[in-house]
GROMACS .gro file of C-alpha atoms in nm:
model
  235
    1UNK     CA    1  -0.639  -2.424   2.795
    2UNK     CA    2  -0.340  -2.286   2.949
    3UNK     CA    3  -0.143  -2.427   2.625
    4UNK     CA    4  -0.426  -2.295   2.422
    5UNK     CA    5  -0.380  -1.934   2.590
    6UNK     CA    6  -0.052  -1.913   2.521
    7UNK     CA    7  -0.046  -2.004   2.156
    8UNK     CA    8  -0.346  -1.739   2.102
    9UNK     CA    9  -0.110  -1.442   2.330
   10UNK     CA   10   0.162  -1.586   2.062
   11UNK     CA   11  -0.024  -1.537   1.744
   12UNK     CA   12  -0.137  -1.229   1.871
   13UNK     CA   13   0.200  -1.083   1.886
   14UNK     CA   14   0.281  -1.174   1.578
   15UNK     CA   15  -0.021  -1.048   1.365
   16UNK     CA   16   0.021  -0.661   1.497
   17UNK     CA   17   0.385  -0.639   1.232
   18UNK     CA   18   0.143  -0.865   0.943
   19UNK     CA   19  -0.096  -0.628   0.965
   20UNK     CA   20   0.122  -0.305   0.974
   21UNK     CA   21   0.223  -0.518   0.628
   22UNK     CA   22  -0.078  -0.484   0.463
   23UNK     CA   23  -0.145  -0.201   0.637
   24UNK     CA   24   0.175  -0.045   0.438
   25UNK     CA   25   0.110  -0.253   0.139
   26UNK     CA   26  -0.226  -0.069   0.080
   27UNK     CA   27  -0.163   0.271   0.153
   28UNK     CA   28   0.137   0.204  -0.103
   29UNK     CA   29  -0.083   0.037  -0.399
   30UNK     CA   30  -0.285   0.377  -0.335
   31UNK     CA   31  -0.065   0.620  -0.321
   32UNK     CA   32   0.094   0.494  -0.643
   33UNK     CA   33  -0.246   0.429  -0.752
   34UNK     CA   34  -0.286   0.834  -0.691
   35UNK     CA   35   0.093   0.873  -0.856
   36UNK     CA   36  -0.025   0.699  -1.142
   37UNK     CA   37  -0.357   0.906  -1.213
   38UNK     CA   38  -0.173   1.231  -1.160
   39UNK     CA   39   0.119   1.170  -1.423
   40UNK     CA   40  -0.190   1.134  -1.677
   41UNK     CA   41  -0.374   0.804  -1.646
   42UNK     CA   42  -0.721   0.746  -1.537
   43UNK     CA   43  -0.740   0.562  -1.296
   44UNK     CA   44  -0.902   0.241  -1.335
   45UNK     CA   45  -0.541   0.138  -1.495
   46UNK     CA   46  -0.351   0.298  -1.309
   47UNK     CA   47  -0.506   0.059  -1.012
   48UNK     CA   48  -0.426  -0.227  -1.197
   49UNK     CA   49  -0.094  -0.123  -1.262
   50UNK     CA   50  -0.038  -0.084  -0.886
   51UNK     CA   51  -0.157  -0.378  -0.849
   52UNK     CA   52   0.025  -0.586  -1.065
   53UNK     CA   53   0.420  -0.418  -0.969
   54UNK     CA   54   0.343  -0.432  -0.614
   55UNK     CA   55   0.233  -0.851  -0.696
   56UNK     CA   56   0.493  -0.896  -0.941
   57UNK     CA   57   0.156  -0.967  -1.145
   58UNK     CA   58   0.328  -1.117  -1.556
   59UNK     CA   59   0.137  -0.938  -1.850
   60UNK     CA   60   0.218  -0.793  -2.169
   61UNK     CA   61  -0.083  -0.507  -2.202
   62UNK     CA   62  -0.090  -0.212  -2.416
   63UNK     CA   63  -0.121  -0.026  -2.130
   64UNK     CA   64   0.191  -0.144  -1.955
   65UNK     CA   65   0.391   0.079  -2.236
   66UNK     CA   66   0.262   0.359  -2.082
   67UNK     CA   67   0.434   0.282  -1.767
   68UNK     CA   68   0.752   0.178  -1.955
   69UNK     CA   69   0.739   0.476  -2.195
   70UNK     CA   70   0.661   0.796  -1.859
   71UNK     CA   71   1.017   0.833  -1.673
   72UNK     CA   72   0.847   0.902  -1.375
   73UNK     CA   73   0.599   0.587  -1.368
   74UNK     CA   74   0.869   0.359  -1.454
   75UNK     CA   75   1.043   0.517  -1.121
   76UNK     CA   76   0.720   0.455  -0.946
   77UNK     CA   77   0.701   0.057  -1.116
   78UNK     CA   78   1.043  -0.016  -0.991
   79UNK     CA   79   0.967   0.137  -0.608
   80UNK     CA   80   0.658  -0.085  -0.631
   81UNK     CA   81   0.842  -0.435  -0.804
   82UNK     CA   82   1.067  -0.386  -0.513
   83UNK     CA   83   0.808  -0.275  -0.217
   84UNK     CA   84   0.605  -0.610  -0.341
   85UNK     CA   85   0.912  -0.818  -0.292
   86UNK     CA   86   0.999  -0.669   0.030
   87UNK     CA   87   0.651  -0.767   0.192
   88UNK     CA   88   0.622  -1.076   0.032
   89UNK     CA   89   0.880  -1.160   0.243
   90UNK     CA   90   0.883  -1.050   0.556
   91UNK     CA   91   0.475  -1.223   0.508
   92UNK     CA   92   0.646  -1.589   0.444
   93UNK     CA   93   0.878  -1.566   0.747
   94UNK     CA   94   0.563  -1.377   0.983
   95UNK     CA   95   0.382  -1.682   0.800
   96UNK     CA   96   0.623  -1.985   0.879
   97UNK     CA   97   0.662  -1.832   1.246
   98UNK     CA   98   0.300  -1.858   1.294
   99UNK     CA   99   0.229  -2.184   1.094
  100UNK     CA  100   0.528  -2.324   1.285
  101UNK     CA  101   0.432  -2.247   1.670
  102UNK     CA  102   0.097  -2.472   1.504
  103UNK     CA  103  -0.345  -2.360   1.554
  104UNK     CA  104  -0.420  -2.549   1.803
  105UNK     CA  105  -0.709  -2.471   1.926
  106UNK     CA  106  -1.076  -2.296   1.698
  107UNK     CA  107  -0.946  -1.951   1.974
  108UNK     CA  108  -0.639  -1.956   1.735
  109UNK     CA  109  -0.801  -1.999   1.437
  110UNK     CA  110  -1.088  -1.740   1.561
  111UNK     CA  111  -0.816  -1.520   1.551
  112UNK     CA  112  -0.631  -1.574   1.260
  113UNK     CA  113  -0.979  -1.538   1.091
  114UNK     CA  114  -1.089  -1.221   1.255
  115UNK     CA  115  -0.754  -1.072   1.118
  116UNK     CA  116  -0.818  -1.154   0.700
  117UNK     CA  117  -1.125  -1.042   0.750
  118UNK     CA  118  -1.068  -0.723   0.972
  119UNK     CA  119  -0.837  -0.659   0.681
  120UNK     CA  120  -0.982  -0.744   0.422
  121UNK     CA  121  -1.268  -0.557   0.502
  122UNK     CA  122  -1.024  -0.269   0.525
  123UNK     CA  123  -0.936  -0.278   0.197
  124UNK     CA  124  -1.260  -0.290   0.057
  125UNK     CA  125  -1.420   0.025   0.269
  126UNK     CA  126  -1.542   0.301   0.035
  127UNK     CA  127  -1.512   0.554   0.295
  128UNK     CA  128  -1.179   0.471   0.394
  129UNK     CA  129  -1.008   0.415   0.031
  130UNK     CA  130  -1.200   0.763  -0.075
  131UNK     CA  131  -1.070   0.934   0.226
  132UNK     CA  132  -0.730   0.848   0.151
  133UNK     CA  133  -0.759   0.936  -0.250
  134UNK     CA  134  -0.934   1.274  -0.107
  135UNK     CA  135  -0.618   1.379   0.102
  136UNK     CA  136  -0.334   1.191  -0.060
  137UNK     CA  137  -0.384   1.323  -0.432
  138UNK     CA  138  -0.424   1.713  -0.279
  139UNK     CA  139  -0.034   1.693  -0.131
  140UNK     CA  140   0.086   1.517  -0.433
  141UNK     CA  141  -0.033   1.698  -0.693
  142UNK     CA  142   0.213   2.013  -0.560
  143UNK     CA  143   0.497   1.749  -0.585
  144UNK     CA  144   0.633   1.948  -0.900
  145UNK     CA  145   0.785   1.593  -1.039
  146UNK     CA  146   0.405   1.440  -1.066
  147UNK     CA  147   0.222   1.712  -1.234
  148UNK     CA  148   0.074   1.677  -1.569
  149UNK     CA  149   0.001   1.909  -1.818
  150UNK     CA  150  -0.407   2.025  -1.926
  151UNK     CA  151  -0.432   1.866  -2.282
  152UNK     CA  152  -0.544   2.305  -2.285
  153UNK     CA  153  -0.112   2.328  -2.165
  154UNK     CA  154  -0.029   2.133  -2.450
  155UNK     CA  155  -0.218   2.221  -2.751
  156UNK     CA  156  -0.144   2.594  -2.605
  157UNK     CA  157  -0.517   2.665  -2.631
  158UNK     CA  158  -0.629   3.028  -2.554
  159UNK     CA  159  -0.795   3.321  -2.805
  160UNK     CA  160  -0.643   3.250  -3.135
  161UNK     CA  161  -0.584   2.848  -3.101
  162UNK     CA  162  -0.873   2.617  -2.981
  163UNK     CA  163  -1.018   2.298  -2.992
  164UNK     CA  164  -1.348   2.293  -3.120
  165UNK     CA  165  -1.596   1.965  -3.294
  166UNK     CA  166  -1.778   2.075  -3.628
  167UNK     CA  167  -2.069   1.820  -3.744
  168UNK     CA  168  -2.120   1.778  -4.133
  169UNK     CA  169  -2.493   1.826  -4.010
  170UNK     CA  170  -2.519   1.905  -4.415
  171UNK     CA  171  -2.557   1.599  -4.691
  172UNK     CA  172  -2.438   1.891  -4.953
  173UNK     CA  173  -2.173   2.038  -4.788
  174UNK     CA  174  -1.856   2.063  -4.965
  175UNK     CA  175  -1.671   1.799  -4.731
  176UNK     CA  176  -1.911   1.504  -4.748
  177UNK     CA  177  -1.786   1.195  -4.939
  178UNK     CA  178  -1.423   1.423  -5.043
  179UNK     CA  179  -1.111   1.268  -4.864
  180UNK     CA  180  -0.914   1.467  -4.608
  181UNK     CA  181  -0.677   1.526  -4.845
  182UNK     CA  182  -0.939   1.710  -5.025
  183UNK     CA  183  -1.015   1.972  -4.778
  184UNK     CA  184  -0.651   2.176  -4.841
  185UNK     CA  185  -0.732   2.219  -4.362
  186UNK     CA  186  -0.411   2.197  -4.370
  187UNK     CA  187  -0.336   2.464  -4.586
  188UNK     CA  188  -0.567   2.658  -4.342
  189UNK     CA  189  -0.344   2.577  -4.030
  190UNK     CA  190  -0.658   2.333  -3.926
  191UNK     CA  191  -0.551   2.048  -3.825
  192UNK     CA  192  -0.814   1.688  -3.801
  193UNK     CA  193  -0.715   1.529  -3.444
  194UNK     CA  194  -1.011   1.302  -3.519
  195UNK     CA  195  -1.320   1.109  -3.712
  196UNK     CA  196  -1.603   0.993  -3.487
  197UNK     CA  197  -1.850   0.845  -3.734
  198UNK     CA  198  -2.247   0.803  -3.759
  199UNK     CA  199  -2.216   0.475  -3.570
  200UNK     CA  200  -1.984   0.572  -3.353
  201UNK     CA  201  -1.691   0.441  -3.505
  202UNK     CA  202  -1.365   0.625  -3.437
  203UNK     CA  203  -1.078   0.698  -3.674
  204UNK     CA  204  -0.805   0.867  -3.432
  205UNK     CA  205  -0.525   1.091  -3.662
  206UNK     CA  206  -0.755   1.078  -3.955
  207UNK     CA  207  -0.500   1.072  -4.303
  208UNK     CA  208  -0.525   1.252  -4.619
  209UNK     CA  209  -0.681   0.915  -4.774
  210UNK     CA  210  -0.941   0.901  -4.478
  211UNK     CA  211  -1.283   0.999  -4.705
  212UNK     CA  212  -1.542   1.200  -4.481
  213UNK     CA  213  -1.927   1.070  -4.464
  214UNK     CA  214  -2.266   1.326  -4.365
  215UNK     CA  215  -2.313   1.276  -4.025
  216UNK     CA  216  -1.931   1.292  -3.922
  217UNK     CA  217  -1.820   1.514  -3.614
  218UNK     CA  218  -1.462   1.607  -3.671
  219UNK     CA  219  -1.184   1.636  -3.357
  220UNK     CA  220  -1.034   1.961  -3.522
  221UNK     CA  221  -0.733   2.197  -3.353
  222UNK     CA  222  -0.603   2.553  -3.505
  223UNK     CA  223  -0.671   2.920  -3.507
  224UNK     CA  224  -0.973   3.017  -3.353
  225UNK     CA  225  -1.096   3.198  -3.611
  226UNK     CA  226  -1.027   3.029  -3.926
  227UNK     CA  227  -1.244   2.759  -3.714
  228UNK     CA  228  -1.518   2.984  -3.733
  229UNK     CA  229  -1.532   3.053  -4.079
  230UNK     CA  230  -1.495   2.662  -4.137
  231UNK     CA  231  -1.774   2.590  -3.948
  232UNK     CA  232  -2.007   2.831  -4.118
  233UNK     CA  233  -1.958   2.710  -4.414
  234UNK     CA  234  -1.987   2.321  -4.379
  235UNK     CA  235  -2.298   2.312  -4.092
   0.00000   0.00000   0.00000
């Protein structure tokens, strides 16, 4: 019994360090996820990228290009890959020491299982995650190198220029069954950013040869005055 107790104490001596490493990994993933969100990625994509990078998972997706092509995201990715490699080395080292001493009794197994369950429950606790997300995001948003520009800033939307939806609700309207080029919107300094069909189909960055249909919803950008005039004409 004394031998088992000694091994339990030995196990308890290794577990705090292992626990600390898992906590640090959890925090690194959360911070990196928030940093990626601040740079413009949606939260689901950001978390997927952070976990994939820190675990060195091999994959090829179009979403990966969002990280590679962005200078700040590339730095975050490099940090995650290095952190994941170092953490894995420490975890393997600790596990080798634990397994090398052996788990000779139910007390040892109970302590190890309890530890793993605690780590899992902590990482899955929505309150903990939301608390971290809320406070970390506030702090990180103050960092100038992570600031993302809003759509309004990028398009310089003000009283002169705006973005609006134009609904082709009149079946006899002047644009129905005409190509985008025939509308000559470009000549009026109005750009069509996308076309949404009645069936939900999206045409992003449409070209002049794309035909307009009754019921289409056009997302347009240009001078507010011209857009107002166009809406009155086609609806």
